[in-house]
Amino acid sequence: MKFVDEARVRVQAGNGGRGCVSFRREKFVPFGGPDGGDGGLGGSVYVKAVEGMNTLADYRIARTFKGQNGEGGSGNDCTGHGGADIYVPVPVGTVVSDLITGEQLGDLMQEGESLLVAKGGKGGWGNTRFKSSTNRTPRKAGLGLPGEKRELALELKLIADVGLLGLPNAGKSTLIRAVSAARPKVADYPFTTLHPNLGVVSVGPGRSFVMADIPGLIEGAAEGAGLGIRFLKHLQRTRLLLHLIDVAPLDPADDPVEGARTIVAELKKFAADLAAKERWLVINKTDLLDPKEAQKRAKDIARRLRWKRPLFLISGATGAGCEELKQAVMRFLESHPRESRAAS
Ligand SMILES: Nc1nc2c(ncn2[C@@H]2O[C@H](COP(=O)(O)OP(=O)(O)OP(=O)(O)O)[C@@H](O)[C@H]2O)c(=O)[nH]1
Ligand SMILES: [Mg+2]
């Protein structure tokens, strides 16, 4: 299915039912008085995070979700039935905002979590409520109040523990294929990956983490070059970024250090929090060089970048170094648990 991470929907809660005008009429009971019941409450609209939904593709065509109207009240002081609530299902990780005001209404991070987005209208009063000492036969009842209406912007930000980052062709998809069951396409041309992929990396019994592979970034991505930087939002909830660098680019004129700087610059342009996130360098495609040469180039890259953080040499193609990388990532994640409420 097509991956869609932004959508809009209209929601409209049900109107309240109208109040009833009715009088008690029973044999042998004169002046029975009013007995019209209130209208029922209109159904509200909620947005709810559900498991097993990975994209907002269902909402590519704008849809309206309506709560049911409340029923009218009836005689004998019967309140009308309330309208049924309605739930708009969304993937876990969806941020819900009001499209018009831009206000963020909620961030659904957990399965089953729901958010009230349009409240049902109250039912109108039945004539019983209008009874007073001066008016014992009120012929008046309230109309139900209209349900709330809103236009919503939905934005999915995938929830992954670690994100892959790098130029096109750095080998991101190859790596996620090597360490998880995810099967994104791999090819020797740039922008093979057109949307994010998630993979579960299992490290041992009961120990695993979720990795996100996103499309490659190029210089000017913030201004829309290549596939742009909109996919970077899917890295915002990760705790660790793995920055892949091709140690032996096809074109020897391509300088891996320049490439790495480009990536950092684009990260900064996207959001400060992303640029400040823990990031490790992963020097990839070491199988293309003899081990000594690969070491030498890795050292050179680290020196020129003044790199002090962790650095790994791997080959996604042969799997060399991948086990060590997996273990180190797992240890890092275990020592940096996700806060109960991750920042959006
Ligand atoms: N020799 C060798 N080739 C690799 C390695 N990793 C990836 N490749 C090759 O590099 C090319 C690009 O790999 P991908 O995994 O598609 O790269 P990507 O970073 O996902 O690229 P985009 O999705 O376009 O951003 C493919 O031809 C891969 O076969 C590696 O470790 N060694
Ligand atoms: Mg790819």
Coordinates of C-alpha atoms and ligand atoms in Angstrom, one line a residue:
M1 CA 0.0 0.0 0.0
K2 CA 1.1 3.5 -0.7
F3 CA 2.9 5.2 2.3
V4 CA 1.1 8.4 3.2
D5 CA 2.1 10.3 6.3
E6 CA 0.0 13.5 6.1
A7 CA -3.7 13.7 5.7
R8 CA -6.7 15.8 6.6
V9 CA -10.1 14.7 7.7
R10 CA -13.3 16.5 8.6
V11 CA -15.1 15.5 11.8
Q12 CA -18.5 16.5 12.9
A13 CA -20.1 15.4 16.2
G14 CA -23.8 14.5 16.3
N15 CA -26.3 17.1 17.2
G16 CA -28.3 16.9 20.4
G17 CA -31.8 15.6 20.1
R18 CA -34.7 18.0 20.6
G19 CA -36.6 18.2 23.9
C20 CA -40.2 17.0 23.9
V21 CA -43.4 18.9 24.7
S22 CA -45.8 16.5 26.4
F23 CA -48.3 16.4 29.2
R24 CA -49.3 13.7 31.5
R25 CA -52.7 12.5 30.5
E26 CA -54.1 9.7 32.6
K27 CA -57.6 8.8 33.6
F28 CA -58.5 10.2 37.0
V29 CA -55.4 12.4 37.1
P30 CA -56.4 15.9 36.3
F31 CA -53.7 18.6 35.7
G32 CA -51.1 16.0 35.1
G33 CA -48.5 18.5 34.3
P34 CA -45.7 18.5 31.7
D35 CA -43.7 15.3 31.2
G36 CA -41.6 15.9 28.0
G37 CA -38.1 14.4 28.3
D38 CA -34.8 15.9 27.2
G39 CA -33.2 15.2 23.9
G40 CA -30.3 12.7 23.8
L41 CA -26.6 13.8 23.7
G42 CA -25.1 13.8 20.2
G43 CA -22.3 11.3 19.5
S44 CA -18.8 12.6 19.8
V45 CA -15.9 12.0 17.5
Y46 CA -12.6 10.5 18.7
V47 CA -9.3 9.8 17.0
K48 CA -7.9 6.5 18.1
A49 CA -4.5 4.9 17.7
V50 CA -4.8 1.3 16.5
E51 CA -2.3 -1.4 16.0
G52 CA -1.7 -2.8 12.5
M53 CA -2.2 0.5 10.6
N54 CA 1.1 1.8 9.2
T55 CA 0.0 4.7 7.0
L56 CA -2.6 7.4 6.6
A57 CA -3.3 6.1 3.1
D58 CA -7.0 5.5 4.0
Y59 CA -7.4 9.3 4.2
R60 CA -5.8 10.3 0.9
I61 CA -9.2 11.4 -0.2
A62 CA -10.6 13.8 2.4
R63 CA -13.3 12.1 4.3
T64 CA -15.9 13.3 6.9
F65 CA -16.5 11.4 10.1
K66 CA -19.9 12.1 11.7
G67 CA -21.1 11.2 15.1
Q68 CA -24.7 10.1 15.3
N69 CA -27.4 12.6 16.3
G70 CA -29.1 12.3 19.6
E71 CA -32.7 11.2 19.5
G72 CA -35.5 13.4 20.6
G73 CA -36.9 13.1 24.1
S74 CA -40.4 11.7 24.5
G75 CA -43.3 11.8 26.9
N76 CA -43.4 10.2 30.3
D77 CA -40.1 12.1 31.0
C78 CA -38.1 9.8 28.8
T79 CA -34.7 11.2 27.7
G80 CA -33.8 10.5 24.1
H81 CA -31.1 8.0 23.3
G82 CA -27.7 9.4 22.9
G83 CA -26.1 9.2 19.5
A84 CA -23.2 6.7 19.1
D85 CA -19.7 8.0 19.3
I86 CA -17.4 7.4 16.3
Y87 CA -13.7 6.6 16.3
V88 CA -11.3 7.6 13.5
P89 CA -8.6 4.9 13.4
V90 CA -5.0 6.2 12.9
P91 CA -1.6 4.5 13.1
V92 CA 0.3 4.7 16.4
G93 CA 2.5 7.8 16.2
T94 CA -0.1 10.2 14.7
V95 CA 0.0 13.8 15.7
V96 CA -3.5 15.4 15.5
S97 CA -3.8 19.2 15.0
D98 CA -6.6 21.6 14.1
L99 CA -6.1 22.5 10.5
I100 CA -7.4 26.0 10.8
T101 CA -5.8 27.2 14.0
G102 CA -2.7 24.9 13.7
E103 CA -3.2 24.0 17.4
Q104 CA -1.8 20.6 18.3
L105 CA -4.6 18.6 19.9
G106 CA -2.7 15.5 20.8
D107 CA -0.1 13.0 19.9
L108 CA -1.2 9.4 20.0
M109 CA 1.8 7.4 21.0
Q110 CA 0.2 4.3 22.4
E111 CA -2.0 1.7 21.0
G112 CA -5.6 2.2 22.1
E113 CA -5.1 5.9 23.1
S114 CA -7.9 8.1 22.0
L115 CA -8.5 11.8 21.7
L116 CA -11.8 13.7 21.8
V117 CA -11.8 15.9 18.7
A118 CA -15.4 17.0 18.4
K119 CA -17.9 16.9 21.2
G120 CA -21.5 15.9 20.7
G121 CA -24.2 18.5 21.1
K122 CA -26.3 18.5 24.3
G123 CA -29.8 17.5 24.0
G124 CA -32.5 20.2 24.3
W125 CA -34.6 20.4 27.4
G126 CA -38.0 18.8 27.6
N127 CA -40.9 20.9 28.7
T128 CA -40.8 19.4 32.2
R129 CA -37.7 21.6 32.8
F130 CA -39.6 24.7 32.0
K131 CA -42.2 24.2 34.6
S132 CA -42.4 26.9 37.2
S133 CA -44.8 28.3 39.8
T134 CA -46.1 30.8 37.3
N135 CA -46.1 28.5 34.3
R136 CA -47.4 25.0 35.0
T137 CA -48.2 24.1 31.5
P138 CA -45.0 25.1 29.5
R139 CA -45.4 24.5 25.8
K140 CA -41.8 25.1 25.2
A141 CA -38.9 22.7 24.7
G142 CA -35.3 23.2 23.8
L143 CA -33.7 22.4 20.4
G144 CA -30.6 20.2 20.7
L145 CA -27.3 22.0 20.4
P146 CA -25.2 21.4 17.3
G147 CA -22.3 19.0 17.6
E148 CA -18.8 20.5 17.2
K149 CA -17.2 20.5 13.8
R150 CA -13.5 20.6 12.9
E151 CA -11.0 20.0 10.2
L152 CA -8.1 18.0 11.4
A153 CA -4.5 17.7 10.1
L154 CA -3.1 14.2 10.7
E155 CA 0.6 13.7 10.6
L156 CA 2.3 10.4 11.1
K157 CA 5.7 10.3 12.8
L158 CA 6.9 6.7 12.8
I159 CA 8.1 5.3 16.1
A160 CA 11.4 3.7 15.8
D161 CA 14.4 3.4 18.2
V162 CA 17.1 4.0 15.7
G163 CA 17.2 5.8 12.4
L164 CA 19.4 5.3 9.3
L165 CA 20.7 8.4 7.7
G166 CA 22.9 9.1 4.7
L167 CA 23.4 10.1 1.1
P168 CA 21.6 8.1 -1.5
N169 CA 23.4 4.8 -2.2
A170 CA 25.2 4.8 1.2
G171 CA 23.7 1.4 1.8
K172 CA 20.9 2.1 4.3
S173 CA 18.4 -0.3 2.8
T174 CA 21.1 -3.0 2.5
L175 CA 21.9 -2.6 6.1
I176 CA 18.3 -2.9 7.3
R177 CA 17.9 -6.0 5.1
A178 CA 21.0 -7.5 6.7
V179 CA 19.9 -7.0 10.3
S180 CA 16.1 -7.3 10.1
A181 CA 13.3 -9.0 8.2
A182 CA 12.5 -5.7 6.4
R183 CA 12.8 -6.0 2.6
P184 CA 13.1 -2.6 1.1
K185 CA 14.3 -2.4 -2.5
V186 CA 18.1 -2.0 -3.0
A187 CA 19.6 -0.8 -6.2
D188 CA 22.7 1.0 -7.4
Y189 CA 20.9 4.2 -8.4
P190 CA 20.1 7.1 -6.0
F191 CA 16.6 7.4 -4.4
T192 CA 15.8 3.8 -4.6
T193 CA 13.9 4.2 -1.3
L194 CA 10.9 6.4 -1.7
H195 CA 9.3 6.1 1.7
P196 CA 10.4 5.0 5.2
N197 CA 10.6 1.3 6.1
L198 CA 10.7 -0.1 9.6
G199 CA 12.5 -3.3 10.6
V200 CA 12.7 -5.1 13.9
V201 CA 16.3 -6.0 14.8
S202 CA 16.5 -9.0 17.1
V203 CA 19.6 -9.1 19.3
G204 CA 18.8 -12.0 21.5
P205 CA 16.0 -13.5 23.5
G206 CA 13.6 -10.7 24.5
R207 CA 15.9 -8.0 23.2
S208 CA 15.1 -6.2 20.1
F209 CA 14.8 -2.7 18.7
V210 CA 13.1 -1.0 15.7
M211 CA 15.1 0.5 13.0
A212 CA 13.9 3.0 10.4
D213 CA 15.3 3.3 6.9
I214 CA 14.4 6.6 5.2
P215 CA 15.1 8.0 1.7
G216 CA 18.6 9.4 1.0
L217 CA 19.3 13.1 1.6
I218 CA 21.3 15.3 -0.7
E219 CA 22.6 18.9 -0.6
G220 CA 19.7 21.3 -0.8
A221 CA 17.2 18.7 0.4
A222 CA 15.8 21.4 2.8
E223 CA 15.0 23.4 -0.3
G224 CA 13.4 20.4 -1.9
A225 CA 16.3 18.8 -3.8
G226 CA 15.9 15.1 -4.3
L227 CA 13.1 13.8 -2.1
G228 CA 13.4 16.8 0.2
I229 CA 13.7 16.5 4.0
R230 CA 10.1 15.8 4.9
F231 CA 11.0 12.2 5.7
L232 CA 13.3 13.4 8.5
K233 CA 10.3 13.8 10.7
H234 CA 10.3 10.0 11.0
L235 CA 13.7 10.2 12.7
Q236 CA 12.5 12.7 15.3
R237 CA 11.2 10.1 17.7
T238 CA 14.3 7.9 17.5
R239 CA 16.9 7.8 20.2
L240 CA 19.9 7.2 18.0
L241 CA 20.9 8.0 14.4
L242 CA 23.2 5.8 12.4
H243 CA 24.9 7.9 9.8
L244 CA 26.0 5.7 7.0
I245 CA 29.0 6.7 4.9
D246 CA 30.1 4.9 1.7
V247 CA 33.8 4.4 2.2
A248 CA 34.5 3.7 -1.5
P249 CA 32.2 5.9 -3.6
L250 CA 31.9 4.9 -7.2
D251 CA 33.1 8.3 -8.3
P252 CA 36.5 8.8 -6.5
A253 CA 35.8 12.6 -6.7
D254 CA 33.0 12.2 -4.2
D255 CA 34.5 13.0 -0.8
P256 CA 32.9 11.1 2.0
V257 CA 33.7 13.9 4.4
E258 CA 31.9 16.5 2.3
G259 CA 29.0 14.1 2.0
A260 CA 28.9 13.7 5.8
R261 CA 28.9 17.5 6.3
T262 CA 26.1 17.9 3.8
I263 CA 24.0 15.5 5.9
V264 CA 24.6 17.4 9.1
A265 CA 23.8 20.7 7.4
E266 CA 20.5 19.3 6.2
L267 CA 19.7 17.9 9.7
K268 CA 20.3 21.3 11.2
K269 CA 18.0 23.0 8.6
F270 CA 15.3 20.5 9.4
A271 CA 15.2 20.8 13.2
A272 CA 17.7 21.6 16.0
D273 CA 16.5 18.6 18.1
L274 CA 17.4 16.2 15.3
A275 CA 20.9 17.8 14.8
A276 CA 21.5 17.4 18.5
K277 CA 20.4 13.8 18.7
E278 CA 23.0 11.1 19.4
R279 CA 24.5 10.1 16.1
W280 CA 27.1 7.4 15.3
L281 CA 29.2 7.1 12.1
V282 CA 28.9 3.9 10.3
I283 CA 31.5 3.5 7.6
N284 CA 29.9 1.1 5.1
K285 CA 31.0 -1.0 2.1
T286 CA 34.3 -2.0 3.7
D287 CA 34.2 -5.2 1.6
L288 CA 35.2 -3.1 -1.4
L289 CA 38.6 -2.3 0.0
D290 CA 41.3 -4.4 1.7
P291 CA 40.9 -4.1 5.5
K292 CA 44.0 -1.9 5.9
E293 CA 42.8 0.6 3.4
A294 CA 39.3 0.6 4.9
Q295 CA 40.8 1.3 8.3
K296 CA 43.0 4.1 6.9
R297 CA 40.1 5.8 5.2
A298 CA 37.9 5.5 8.3
K299 CA 40.6 7.1 10.4
D300 CA 41.0 9.8 7.9
I301 CA 37.3 10.5 7.8
A302 CA 37.2 10.7 11.6
R303 CA 40.2 13.0 11.8
R304 CA 38.8 15.4 9.2
L305 CA 35.4 15.5 10.9
R306 CA 37.0 15.7 14.3
W307 CA 34.8 12.8 15.2
K308 CA 34.8 11.8 18.9
R309 CA 31.7 9.7 19.1
P310 CA 31.4 6.0 18.3
L311 CA 32.4 4.9 14.8
F312 CA 31.9 1.5 13.2
L313 CA 33.2 -0.2 10.1
I314 CA 30.7 -2.5 8.4
S315 CA 29.7 -4.1 5.2
G316 CA 25.9 -4.4 4.8
A317 CA 26.6 -6.7 1.8
T318 CA 28.7 -9.3 3.6
G319 CA 27.4 -8.6 7.1
A320 CA 30.9 -7.9 8.5
G321 CA 30.7 -5.7 11.6
C322 CA 26.9 -5.8 11.7
E323 CA 26.8 -8.0 14.8
E324 CA 29.0 -5.6 16.8
L325 CA 26.9 -2.7 15.6
K326 CA 23.7 -4.3 16.6
Q327 CA 25.0 -5.2 20.1
A328 CA 26.3 -1.6 20.6
V329 CA 23.0 -0.1 19.5
M330 CA 21.1 -2.4 21.8
R331 CA 23.3 -1.5 24.8
F332 CA 22.9 2.2 24.1
L333 CA 19.1 1.9 23.9
E334 CA 19.0 -0.1 27.1
S335 CA 21.0 2.5 28.9
H336 CA 18.9 5.3 27.4
P337 CA 15.3 4.3 27.9
R338 CA 12.6 6.2 26.1
E339 CA 10.9 8.8 28.3
S340 CA 7.4 7.8 29.1
R341 CA 6.2 10.6 26.9
A342 CA 8.5 11.2 23.9
A343 CA 8.7 14.7 22.7
S344 CA 7.1 15.2 19.3
Ligands
LIG1 N1 29.9 -3.7 -2.0 C1 29.0 -3.3 -1.3 N2 27.9 -2.7 -1.9 C2 26.9 -2.3 -1.1 C3 27.0 -2.4 0.3 N3 25.9 -1.8 0.8 C4 25.1 -1.4 -0.2 N4 25.8 -1.7 -1.4 C5 25.3 -1.4 -2.8 O1 25.1 0.0 -2.9 C6 24.0 0.3 -3.7 C7 23.0 1.1 -2.9 O2 22.5 0.4 -1.8 P1 21.1 0.8 -1.1 O3 21.1 -0.1 0.2 O4 20.0 0.7 -2.0 O5 21.4 2.3 -0.6 P2 20.5 3.3 0.1 O6 21.3 4.1 1.0 O7 19.3 2.6 0.7 O8 20.0 4.2 -1.1 P3 18.7 5.1 -1.3 O9 17.6 4.3 -0.9 O10 18.7 5.4 -2.8 O11 18.9 6.3 -0.5 C8 23.4 -1.0 -4.1 O12 23.9 -1.4 -5.4 C9 23.9 -2.0 -3.0 O13 24.1 -3.3 -3.5 C10 28.1 -3.0 0.9 O14 28.3 -3.1 2.1 N5 29.1 -3.4 0.0
MG2 MG 17.4 2.8 0.3

